[in-house]
mmCIF file of C-alpha atoms in Angstrom:
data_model
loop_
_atom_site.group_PDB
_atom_site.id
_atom_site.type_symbol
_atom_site.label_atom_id
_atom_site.label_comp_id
_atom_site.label_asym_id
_atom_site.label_seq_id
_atom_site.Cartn_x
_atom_site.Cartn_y
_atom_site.Cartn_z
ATOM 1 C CA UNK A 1 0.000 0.000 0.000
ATOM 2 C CA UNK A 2 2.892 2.383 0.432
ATOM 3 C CA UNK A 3 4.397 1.419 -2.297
ATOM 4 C CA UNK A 4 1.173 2.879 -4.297
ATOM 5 C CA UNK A 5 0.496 5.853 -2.176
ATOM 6 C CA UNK A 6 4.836 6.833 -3.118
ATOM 7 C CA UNK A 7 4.409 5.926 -6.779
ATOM 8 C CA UNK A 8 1.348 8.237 -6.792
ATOM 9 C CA UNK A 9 2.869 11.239 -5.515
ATOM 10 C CA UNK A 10 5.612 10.415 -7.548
ATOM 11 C CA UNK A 11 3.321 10.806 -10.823
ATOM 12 C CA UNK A 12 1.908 14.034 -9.289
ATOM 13 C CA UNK A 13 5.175 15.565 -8.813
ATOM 14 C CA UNK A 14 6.379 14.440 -12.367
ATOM 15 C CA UNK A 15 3.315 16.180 -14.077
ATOM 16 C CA UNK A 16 3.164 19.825 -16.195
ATOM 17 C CA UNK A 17 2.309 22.627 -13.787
ATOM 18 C CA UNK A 18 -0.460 24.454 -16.304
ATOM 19 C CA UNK A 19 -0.935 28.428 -16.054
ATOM 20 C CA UNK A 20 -3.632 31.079 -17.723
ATOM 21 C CA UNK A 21 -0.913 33.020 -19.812
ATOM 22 C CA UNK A 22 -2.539 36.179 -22.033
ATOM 23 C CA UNK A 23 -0.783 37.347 -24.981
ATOM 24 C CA UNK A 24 -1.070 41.072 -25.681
ATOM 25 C CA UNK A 25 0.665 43.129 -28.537
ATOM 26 C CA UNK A 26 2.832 46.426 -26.941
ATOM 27 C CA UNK A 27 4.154 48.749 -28.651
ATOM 28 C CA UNK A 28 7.578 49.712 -27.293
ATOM 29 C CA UNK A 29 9.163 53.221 -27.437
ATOM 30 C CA UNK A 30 12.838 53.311 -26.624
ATOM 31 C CA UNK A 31 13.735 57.187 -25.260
ATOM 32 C CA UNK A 32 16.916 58.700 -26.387
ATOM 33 C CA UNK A 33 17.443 58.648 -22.620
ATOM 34 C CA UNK A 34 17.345 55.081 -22.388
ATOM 35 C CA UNK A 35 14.387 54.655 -21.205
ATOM 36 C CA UNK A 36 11.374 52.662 -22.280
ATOM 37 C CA UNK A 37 7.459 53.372 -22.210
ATOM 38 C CA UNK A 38 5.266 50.469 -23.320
ATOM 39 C CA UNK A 39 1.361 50.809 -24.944
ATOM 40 C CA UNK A 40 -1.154 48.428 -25.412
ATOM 41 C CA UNK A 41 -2.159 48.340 -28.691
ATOM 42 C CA UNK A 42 -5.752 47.204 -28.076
ATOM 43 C CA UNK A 43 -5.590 50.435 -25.832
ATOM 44 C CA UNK A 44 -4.540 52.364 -28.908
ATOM 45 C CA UNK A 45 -6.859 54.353 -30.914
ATOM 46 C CA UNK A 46 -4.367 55.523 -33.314
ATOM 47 C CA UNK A 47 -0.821 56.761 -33.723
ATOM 48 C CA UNK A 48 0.359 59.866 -35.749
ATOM 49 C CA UNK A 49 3.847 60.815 -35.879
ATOM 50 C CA UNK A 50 4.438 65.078 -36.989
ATOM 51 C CA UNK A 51 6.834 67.972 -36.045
ATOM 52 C CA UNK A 52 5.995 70.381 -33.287
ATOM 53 C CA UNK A 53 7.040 73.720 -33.083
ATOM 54 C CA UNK A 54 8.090 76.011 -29.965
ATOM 55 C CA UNK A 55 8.969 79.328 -30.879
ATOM 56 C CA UNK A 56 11.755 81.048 -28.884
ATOM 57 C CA UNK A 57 12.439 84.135 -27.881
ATOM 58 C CA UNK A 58 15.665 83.621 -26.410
ATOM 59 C CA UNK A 59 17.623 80.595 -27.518
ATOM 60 C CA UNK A 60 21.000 80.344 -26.965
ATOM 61 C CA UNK A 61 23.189 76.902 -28.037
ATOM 62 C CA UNK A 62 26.427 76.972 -26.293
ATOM 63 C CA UNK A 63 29.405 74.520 -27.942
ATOM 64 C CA UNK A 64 29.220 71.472 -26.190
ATOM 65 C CA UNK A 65 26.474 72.282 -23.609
ATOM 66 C CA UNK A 66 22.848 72.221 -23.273
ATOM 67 C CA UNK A 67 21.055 74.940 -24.948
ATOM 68 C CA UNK A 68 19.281 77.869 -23.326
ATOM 69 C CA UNK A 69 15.338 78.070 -24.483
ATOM 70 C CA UNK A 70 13.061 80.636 -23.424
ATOM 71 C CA UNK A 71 9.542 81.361 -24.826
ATOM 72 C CA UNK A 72 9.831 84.868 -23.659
ATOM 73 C CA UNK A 73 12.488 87.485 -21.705
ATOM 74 C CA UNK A 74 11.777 87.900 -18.495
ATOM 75 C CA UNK A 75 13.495 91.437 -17.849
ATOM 76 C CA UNK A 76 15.004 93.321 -20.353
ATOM 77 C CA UNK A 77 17.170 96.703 -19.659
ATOM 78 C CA UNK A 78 17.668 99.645 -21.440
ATOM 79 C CA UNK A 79 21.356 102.110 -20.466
ATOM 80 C CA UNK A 80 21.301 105.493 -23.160
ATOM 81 C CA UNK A 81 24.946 106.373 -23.914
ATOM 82 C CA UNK A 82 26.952 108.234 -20.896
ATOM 83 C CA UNK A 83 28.504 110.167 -23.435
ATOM 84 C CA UNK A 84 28.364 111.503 -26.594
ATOM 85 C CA UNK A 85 29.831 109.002 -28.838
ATOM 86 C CA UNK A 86 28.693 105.936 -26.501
ATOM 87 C CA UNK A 87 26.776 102.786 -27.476
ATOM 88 C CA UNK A 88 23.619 102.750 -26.180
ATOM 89 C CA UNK A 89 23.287 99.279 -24.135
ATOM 90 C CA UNK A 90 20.378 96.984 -23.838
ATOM 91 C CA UNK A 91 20.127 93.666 -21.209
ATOM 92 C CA UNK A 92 18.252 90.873 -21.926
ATOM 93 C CA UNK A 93 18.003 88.834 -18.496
ATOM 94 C CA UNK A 94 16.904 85.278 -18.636
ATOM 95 C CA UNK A 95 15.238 85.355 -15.216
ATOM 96 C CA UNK A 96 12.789 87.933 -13.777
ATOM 97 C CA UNK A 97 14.803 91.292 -12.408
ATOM 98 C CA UNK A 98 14.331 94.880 -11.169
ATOM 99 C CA UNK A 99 17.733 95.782 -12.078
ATOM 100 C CA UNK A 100 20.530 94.186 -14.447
ATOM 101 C CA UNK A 101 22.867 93.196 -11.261
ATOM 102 C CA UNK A 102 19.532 90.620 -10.570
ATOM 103 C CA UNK A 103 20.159 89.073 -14.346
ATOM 104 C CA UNK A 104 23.152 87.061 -12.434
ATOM 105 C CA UNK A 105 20.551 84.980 -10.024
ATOM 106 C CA UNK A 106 19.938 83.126 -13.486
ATOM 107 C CA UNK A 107 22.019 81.100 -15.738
ATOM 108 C CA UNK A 108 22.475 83.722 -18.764
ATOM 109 C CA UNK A 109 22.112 87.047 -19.325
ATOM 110 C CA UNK A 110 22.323 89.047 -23.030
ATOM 111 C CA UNK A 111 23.853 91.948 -23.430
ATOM 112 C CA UNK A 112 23.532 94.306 -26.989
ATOM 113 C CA UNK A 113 25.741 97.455 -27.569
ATOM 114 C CA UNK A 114 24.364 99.521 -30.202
ATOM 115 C CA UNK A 115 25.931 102.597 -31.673
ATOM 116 C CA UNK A 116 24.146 105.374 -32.647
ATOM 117 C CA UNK A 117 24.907 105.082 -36.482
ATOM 118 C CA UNK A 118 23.288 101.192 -36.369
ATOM 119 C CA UNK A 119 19.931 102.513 -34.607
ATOM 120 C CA UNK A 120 17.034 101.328 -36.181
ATOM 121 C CA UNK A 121 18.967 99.538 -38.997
ATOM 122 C CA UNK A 122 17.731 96.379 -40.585
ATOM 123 C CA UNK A 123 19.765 93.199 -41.749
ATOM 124 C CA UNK A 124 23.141 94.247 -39.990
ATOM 125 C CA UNK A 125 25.935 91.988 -40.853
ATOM 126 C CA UNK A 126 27.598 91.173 -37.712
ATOM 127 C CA UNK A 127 30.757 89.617 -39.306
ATOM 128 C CA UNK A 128 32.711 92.761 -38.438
ATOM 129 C CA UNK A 129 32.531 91.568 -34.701
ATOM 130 C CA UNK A 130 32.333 94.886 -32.580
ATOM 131 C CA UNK A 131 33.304 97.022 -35.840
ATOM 132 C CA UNK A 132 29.972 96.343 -36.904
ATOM 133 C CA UNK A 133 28.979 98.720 -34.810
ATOM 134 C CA UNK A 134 27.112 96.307 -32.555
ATOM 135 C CA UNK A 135 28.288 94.225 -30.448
ATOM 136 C CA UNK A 136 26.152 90.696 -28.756
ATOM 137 C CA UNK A 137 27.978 89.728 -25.540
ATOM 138 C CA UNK A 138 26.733 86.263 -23.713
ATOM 139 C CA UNK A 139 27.232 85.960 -20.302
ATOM 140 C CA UNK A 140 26.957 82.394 -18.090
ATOM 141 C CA UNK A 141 26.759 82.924 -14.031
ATOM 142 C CA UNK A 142 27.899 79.939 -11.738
ATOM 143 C CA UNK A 143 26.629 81.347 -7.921
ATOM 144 C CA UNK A 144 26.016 84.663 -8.798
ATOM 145 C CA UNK A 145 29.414 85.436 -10.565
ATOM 146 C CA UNK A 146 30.296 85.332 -14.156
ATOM 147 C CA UNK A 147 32.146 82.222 -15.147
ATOM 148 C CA UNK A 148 32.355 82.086 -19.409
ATOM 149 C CA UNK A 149 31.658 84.761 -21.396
ATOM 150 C CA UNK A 150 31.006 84.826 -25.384
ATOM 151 C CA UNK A 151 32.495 88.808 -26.015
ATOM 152 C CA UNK A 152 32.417 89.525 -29.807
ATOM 153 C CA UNK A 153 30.349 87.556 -32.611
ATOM 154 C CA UNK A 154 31.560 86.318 -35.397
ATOM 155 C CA UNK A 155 28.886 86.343 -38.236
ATOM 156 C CA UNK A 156 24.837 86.749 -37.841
ATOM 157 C CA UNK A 157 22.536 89.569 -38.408
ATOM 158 C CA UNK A 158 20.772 92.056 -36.631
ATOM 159 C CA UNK A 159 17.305 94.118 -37.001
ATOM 160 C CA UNK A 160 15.947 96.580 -34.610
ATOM 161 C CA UNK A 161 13.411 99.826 -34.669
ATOM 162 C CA UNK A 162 12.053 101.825 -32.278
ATOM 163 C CA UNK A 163 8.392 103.001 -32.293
ATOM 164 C CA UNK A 164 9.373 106.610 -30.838
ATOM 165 C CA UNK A 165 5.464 107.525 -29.347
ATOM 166 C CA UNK A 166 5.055 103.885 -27.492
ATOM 167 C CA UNK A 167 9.169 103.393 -27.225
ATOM 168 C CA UNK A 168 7.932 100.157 -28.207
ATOM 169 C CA UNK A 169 10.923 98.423 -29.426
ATOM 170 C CA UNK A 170 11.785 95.610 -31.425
ATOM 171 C CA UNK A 171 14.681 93.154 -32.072
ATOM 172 C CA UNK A 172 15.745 90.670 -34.244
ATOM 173 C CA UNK A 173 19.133 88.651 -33.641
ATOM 174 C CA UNK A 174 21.234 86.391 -34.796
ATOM 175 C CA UNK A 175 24.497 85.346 -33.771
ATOM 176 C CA UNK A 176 27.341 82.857 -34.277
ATOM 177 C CA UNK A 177 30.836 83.212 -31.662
ATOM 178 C CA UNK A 178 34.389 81.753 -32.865
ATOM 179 C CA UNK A 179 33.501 78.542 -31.284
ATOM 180 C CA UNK A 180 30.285 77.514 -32.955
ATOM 181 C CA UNK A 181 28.260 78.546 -30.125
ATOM 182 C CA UNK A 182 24.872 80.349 -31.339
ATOM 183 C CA UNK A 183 22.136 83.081 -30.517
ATOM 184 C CA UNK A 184 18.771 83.733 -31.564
ATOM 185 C CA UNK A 185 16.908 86.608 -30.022
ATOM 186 C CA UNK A 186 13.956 88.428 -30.892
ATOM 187 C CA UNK A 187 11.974 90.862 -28.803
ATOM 188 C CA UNK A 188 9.034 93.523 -28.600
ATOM 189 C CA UNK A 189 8.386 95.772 -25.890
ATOM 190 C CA UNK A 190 9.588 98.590 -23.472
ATOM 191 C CA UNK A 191 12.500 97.828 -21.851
ATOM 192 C CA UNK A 192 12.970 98.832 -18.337
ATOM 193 C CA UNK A 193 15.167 102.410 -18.268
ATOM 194 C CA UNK A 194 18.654 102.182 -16.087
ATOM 195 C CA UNK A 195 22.064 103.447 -15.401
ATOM 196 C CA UNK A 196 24.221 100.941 -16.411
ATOM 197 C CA UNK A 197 24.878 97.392 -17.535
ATOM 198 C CA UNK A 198 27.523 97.304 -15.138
ATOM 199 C CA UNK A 199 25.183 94.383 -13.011
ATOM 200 C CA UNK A 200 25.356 92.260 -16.129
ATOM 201 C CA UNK A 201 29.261 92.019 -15.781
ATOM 202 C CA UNK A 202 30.695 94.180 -12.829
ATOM 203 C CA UNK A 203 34.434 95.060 -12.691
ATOM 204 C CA UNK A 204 36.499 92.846 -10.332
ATOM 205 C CA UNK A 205 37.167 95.365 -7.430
ATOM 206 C CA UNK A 206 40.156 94.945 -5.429
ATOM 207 C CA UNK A 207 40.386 95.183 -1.555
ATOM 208 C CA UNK A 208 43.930 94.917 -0.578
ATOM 209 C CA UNK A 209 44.954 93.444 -3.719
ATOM 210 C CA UNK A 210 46.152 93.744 -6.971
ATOM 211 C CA UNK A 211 46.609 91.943 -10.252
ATOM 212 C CA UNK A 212 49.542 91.608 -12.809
ATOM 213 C CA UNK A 213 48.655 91.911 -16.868
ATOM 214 C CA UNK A 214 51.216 89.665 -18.613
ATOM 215 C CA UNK A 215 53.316 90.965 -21.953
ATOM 216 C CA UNK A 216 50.548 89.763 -24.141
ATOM 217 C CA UNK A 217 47.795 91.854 -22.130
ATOM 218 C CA UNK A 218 46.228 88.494 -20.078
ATOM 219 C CA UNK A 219 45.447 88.902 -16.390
ATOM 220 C CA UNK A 220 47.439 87.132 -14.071
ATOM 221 C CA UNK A 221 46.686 85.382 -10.667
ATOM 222 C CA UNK A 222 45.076 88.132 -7.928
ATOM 223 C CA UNK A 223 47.584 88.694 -5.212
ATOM 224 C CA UNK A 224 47.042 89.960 -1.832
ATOM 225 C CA UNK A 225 48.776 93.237 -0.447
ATOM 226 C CA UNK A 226 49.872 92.105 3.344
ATOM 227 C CA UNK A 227 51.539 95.584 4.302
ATOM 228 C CA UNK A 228 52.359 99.052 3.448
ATOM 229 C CA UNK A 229 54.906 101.180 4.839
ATOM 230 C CA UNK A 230 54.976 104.798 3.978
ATOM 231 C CA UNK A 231 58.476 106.789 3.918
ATOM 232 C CA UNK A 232 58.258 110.799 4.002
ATOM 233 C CA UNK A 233 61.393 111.939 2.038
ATOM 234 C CA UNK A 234 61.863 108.734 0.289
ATOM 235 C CA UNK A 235 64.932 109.382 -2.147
ATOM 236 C CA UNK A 236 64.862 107.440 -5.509
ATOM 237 C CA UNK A 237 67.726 108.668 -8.125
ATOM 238 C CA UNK A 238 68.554 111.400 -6.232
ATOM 239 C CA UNK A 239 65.200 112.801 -5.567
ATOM 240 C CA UNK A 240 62.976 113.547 -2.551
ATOM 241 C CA UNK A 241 59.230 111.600 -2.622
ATOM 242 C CA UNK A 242 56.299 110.704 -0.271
ATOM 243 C CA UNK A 243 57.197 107.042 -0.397
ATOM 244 C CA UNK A 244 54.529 103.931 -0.153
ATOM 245 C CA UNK A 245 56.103 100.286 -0.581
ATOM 246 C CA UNK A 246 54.118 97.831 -1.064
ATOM 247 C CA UNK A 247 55.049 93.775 0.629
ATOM 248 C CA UNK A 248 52.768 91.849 -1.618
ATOM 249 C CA UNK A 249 52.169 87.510 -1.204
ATOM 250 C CA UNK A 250 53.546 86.848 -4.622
ATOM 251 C CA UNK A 251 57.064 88.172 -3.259
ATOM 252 C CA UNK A 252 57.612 90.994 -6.280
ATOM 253 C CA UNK A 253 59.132 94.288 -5.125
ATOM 254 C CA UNK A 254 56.461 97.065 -5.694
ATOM 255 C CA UNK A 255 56.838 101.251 -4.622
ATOM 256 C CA UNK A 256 54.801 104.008 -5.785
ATOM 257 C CA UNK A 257 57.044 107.022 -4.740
ATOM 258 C CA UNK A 258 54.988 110.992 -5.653
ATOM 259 C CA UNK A 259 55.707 114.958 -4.904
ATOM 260 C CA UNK A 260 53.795 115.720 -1.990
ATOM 261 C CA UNK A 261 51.526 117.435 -3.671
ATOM 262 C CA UNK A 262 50.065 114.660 -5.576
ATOM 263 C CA UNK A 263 48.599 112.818 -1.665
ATOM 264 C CA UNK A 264 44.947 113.756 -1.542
ATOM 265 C CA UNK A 265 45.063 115.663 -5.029
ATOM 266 C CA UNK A 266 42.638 113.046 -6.439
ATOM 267 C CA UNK A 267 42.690 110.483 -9.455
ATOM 268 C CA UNK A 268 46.049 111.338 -11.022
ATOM 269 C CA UNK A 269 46.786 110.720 -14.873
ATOM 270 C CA UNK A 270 50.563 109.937 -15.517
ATOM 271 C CA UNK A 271 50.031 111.747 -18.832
ATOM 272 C CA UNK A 272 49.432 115.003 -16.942
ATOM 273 C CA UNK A 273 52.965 114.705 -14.795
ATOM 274 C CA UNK A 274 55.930 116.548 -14.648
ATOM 275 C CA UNK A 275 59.741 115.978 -14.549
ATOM 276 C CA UNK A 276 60.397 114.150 -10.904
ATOM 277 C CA UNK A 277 56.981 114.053 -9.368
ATOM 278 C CA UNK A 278 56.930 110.299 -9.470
ATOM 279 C CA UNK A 279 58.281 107.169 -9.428
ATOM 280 C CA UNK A 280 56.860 103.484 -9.768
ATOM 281 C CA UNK A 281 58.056 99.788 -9.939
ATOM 282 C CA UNK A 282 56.977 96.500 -10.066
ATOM 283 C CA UNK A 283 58.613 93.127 -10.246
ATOM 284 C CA UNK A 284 61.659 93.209 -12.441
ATOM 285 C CA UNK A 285 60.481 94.402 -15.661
ATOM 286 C CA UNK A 286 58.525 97.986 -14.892
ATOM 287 C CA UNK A 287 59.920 100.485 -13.932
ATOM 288 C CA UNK A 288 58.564 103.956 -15.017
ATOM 289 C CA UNK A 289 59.321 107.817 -14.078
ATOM 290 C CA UNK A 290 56.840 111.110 -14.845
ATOM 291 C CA UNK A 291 57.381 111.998 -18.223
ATOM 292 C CA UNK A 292 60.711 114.707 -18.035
ATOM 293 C CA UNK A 293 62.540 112.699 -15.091
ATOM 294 C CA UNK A 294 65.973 112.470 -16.381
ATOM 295 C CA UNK A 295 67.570 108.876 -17.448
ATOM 296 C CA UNK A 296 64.017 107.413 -16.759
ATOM 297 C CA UNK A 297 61.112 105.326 -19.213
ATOM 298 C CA UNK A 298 58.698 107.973 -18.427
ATOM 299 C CA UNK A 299 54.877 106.659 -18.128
ATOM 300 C CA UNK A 300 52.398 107.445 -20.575
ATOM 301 C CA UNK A 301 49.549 105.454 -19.454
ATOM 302 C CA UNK A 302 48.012 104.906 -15.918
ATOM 303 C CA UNK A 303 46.300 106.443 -12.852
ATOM 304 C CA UNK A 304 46.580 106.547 -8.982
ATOM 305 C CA UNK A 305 44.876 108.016 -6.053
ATOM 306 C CA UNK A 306 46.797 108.588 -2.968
ATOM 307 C CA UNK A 307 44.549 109.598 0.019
ATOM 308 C CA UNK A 308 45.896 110.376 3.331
ATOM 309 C CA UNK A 309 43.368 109.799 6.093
ATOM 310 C CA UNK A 310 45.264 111.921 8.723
ATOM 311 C CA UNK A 311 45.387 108.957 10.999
ATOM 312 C CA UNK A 312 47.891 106.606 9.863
ATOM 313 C CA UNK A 313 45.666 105.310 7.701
ATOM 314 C CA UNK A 314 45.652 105.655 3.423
ATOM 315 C CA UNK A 315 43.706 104.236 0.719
ATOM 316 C CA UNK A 316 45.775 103.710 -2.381
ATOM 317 C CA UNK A 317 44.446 102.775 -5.909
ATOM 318 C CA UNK A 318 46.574 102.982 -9.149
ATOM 319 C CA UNK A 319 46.334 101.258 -12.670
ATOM 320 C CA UNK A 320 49.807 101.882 -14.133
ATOM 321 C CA UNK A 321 50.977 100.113 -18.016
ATOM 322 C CA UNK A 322 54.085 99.544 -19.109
ATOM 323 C CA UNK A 323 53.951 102.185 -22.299
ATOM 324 C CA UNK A 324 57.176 104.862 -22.178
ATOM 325 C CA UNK A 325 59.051 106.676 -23.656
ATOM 326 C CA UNK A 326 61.988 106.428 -22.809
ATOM 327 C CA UNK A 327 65.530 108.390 -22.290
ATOM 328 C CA UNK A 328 66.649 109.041 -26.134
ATOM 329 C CA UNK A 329 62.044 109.987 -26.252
ATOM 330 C CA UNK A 330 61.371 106.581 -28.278
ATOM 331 C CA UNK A 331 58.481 104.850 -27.638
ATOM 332 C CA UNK A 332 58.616 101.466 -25.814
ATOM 333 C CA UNK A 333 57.384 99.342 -23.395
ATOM 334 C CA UNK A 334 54.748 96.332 -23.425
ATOM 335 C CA UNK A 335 51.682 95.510 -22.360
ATOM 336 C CA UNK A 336 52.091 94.804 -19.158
ATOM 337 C CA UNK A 337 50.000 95.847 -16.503
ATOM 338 C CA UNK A 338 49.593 96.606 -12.748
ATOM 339 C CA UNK A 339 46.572 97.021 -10.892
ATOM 340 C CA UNK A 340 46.772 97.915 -6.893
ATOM 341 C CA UNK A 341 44.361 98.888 -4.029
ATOM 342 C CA UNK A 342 44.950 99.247 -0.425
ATOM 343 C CA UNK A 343 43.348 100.220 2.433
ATOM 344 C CA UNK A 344 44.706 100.068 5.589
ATOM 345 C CA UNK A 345 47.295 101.412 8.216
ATOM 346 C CA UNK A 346 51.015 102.214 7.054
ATOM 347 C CA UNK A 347 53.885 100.670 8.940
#
């Protein structure tokens, strides 16, 4: 009996297991992502394949990155010339913003110098770069602060006009940078009257620093200015100055040495000095003179601001090149350039 009640189970355990299996047809869309999205067809009704199109306002395709698309500007800026002879400047923010400095909560920010001659034109070559007389500067912000900037097209075209009752007005761009990257901007409406486009690309400002300018013009690492001591009678080549010697982090020797009458006379323009009323070095290379200081490459380009605070304290700006002439009145020099501010007490 055992023997059958074994040999039965055995047969049971040796048969087919059988299973309700339904058979559907899918239709299976593979993503460019990688992904997948499955349909039913019996679910399906029908399937149409077509183009869609999404027009931009501002579009901007960066080489090698992901492309800017906006349906609309959020902010846009308008700056009229400062001076006679000034571009007039417009800012094309691609987040919402009161003022153009708020353009650099977003990612990009547009900004279009026009000069008065190319006003209202239509069908502007842009090849010319900034000789065109318009220029199309793209700036990209990482945290606030601008991290890549496209300065000067290469090719495109540009349209604008100006409806002078509603100051309605109206843009058409297009623009293509050395290294394939591309803009496409068109616009109608008011902009929003300011200043400046300063906020769209502010100056670095120093704070007891400075910055050196290579030979070929290109900025340097920002070093720090640690000390300043300041030397009343200071004698360089036989002459009396109000010293102020710089110790800077990058170890290079630095001394801006004036007459006395040049501390708290304002922004100074080398250009504008006379024989022996100053004296300036940096590093190895620069060393420059006021124009008329005997045996000396006298300065021809660069500023500085000495102001005396009464209390042992001075702030000290200058922006000195390394263009002279020098002692047989032959122009030389390079590039090179020196930026400086301090603020602080002299030792």
């Amino acid at each position: 009996m055992n023997k059958l009640i074994i040999s039965a189970l055995a047969l049971a355990a040796a048969a087919p297991t059988f299973a309700y299996v339904e058979k559907n047809e899918v239709m299976t869309v593979e993503k460019a992502d990688g992904t997948t999205q499955k349909f039913l067809i019996n679910e399906l009704d029908r399937v149409s394949f077509g183009v869609e199109e999404t027009e931009y306002a501002l579009y901007f395709a960066p080489a090698g990155a992901s492309a800017l698309k906006l349906v609309s500007v959020p902010s846009v800026f308008l700056a009229n010339p400062a001076s006679p002879g000034d571009p007039y400047e417009y800012g094309f923010s691609a987040v919402a913003a009161a003022e153009p400095a708020e353009a650099r909560q977003g990612e990009y920010a547009v900004q279009v110098s026009v000069g008065e001659l190319k006003m209202n034109e239509s069908d502007v070559d842009l090849a010319g770069g900034a000789t065109s007389g318009i220029n199309v500067a793209v700036y990209h912000y990482t945290d606030g602060e601008v991290d890549n900037v496209w300065e000067t097209q290469a090719a495109g075209s540009f349209t604008m006009s100006t409806n002078n009752k509603t100051q309605i007005v109206k843009f058409e761009i297009e623009a293509t940078y050395a290294d394939g990257s591309e803009l496409y901007l068109t616009y109608s409406g008011k902009p929003t009257a300011v200043e400046s486009m300063k906020g769209l690309n502010p100056p670095f400002e120093y704070v007891n620093q400075g910055q050196y300018f290579n030979a070929d013009g290109n900025p340097e690492t920002v070093f720090n200015v640690t000390a300043m001591k300041y030397t009343s009678g200071k004698r360089v080549q036989g002459v009396s100055y109000e010293g102020f010697e710089f110790t800077l982090d990058n170890g290079m020797e630095c001394y801006l040495c004036v007459a006395e009458e040049l501390v708290n006379a304002g922004t100074i323009d080398v250009a504008d000095l006379s024989a022996n009323q100053m004296q300036f070095k940096y590093g190895y290379n620069i060393q420059l003179a006021s124009k008329g200081t005997q045996w000396s490459n006298c300065a021809q380009v660069g500023t500085f601001n000495i102001v005396d605070n009464g209390d042992g304290t001075y702030v000290i700006d200058f922006d000195m090149t390394n263009l002279y002439l020098n002692m047989y009145g032959s122009q030389g020099g390079t590039p090179e350039r020196v930026v400086l501010n301090f603020n602080g007490a002299a030792n």
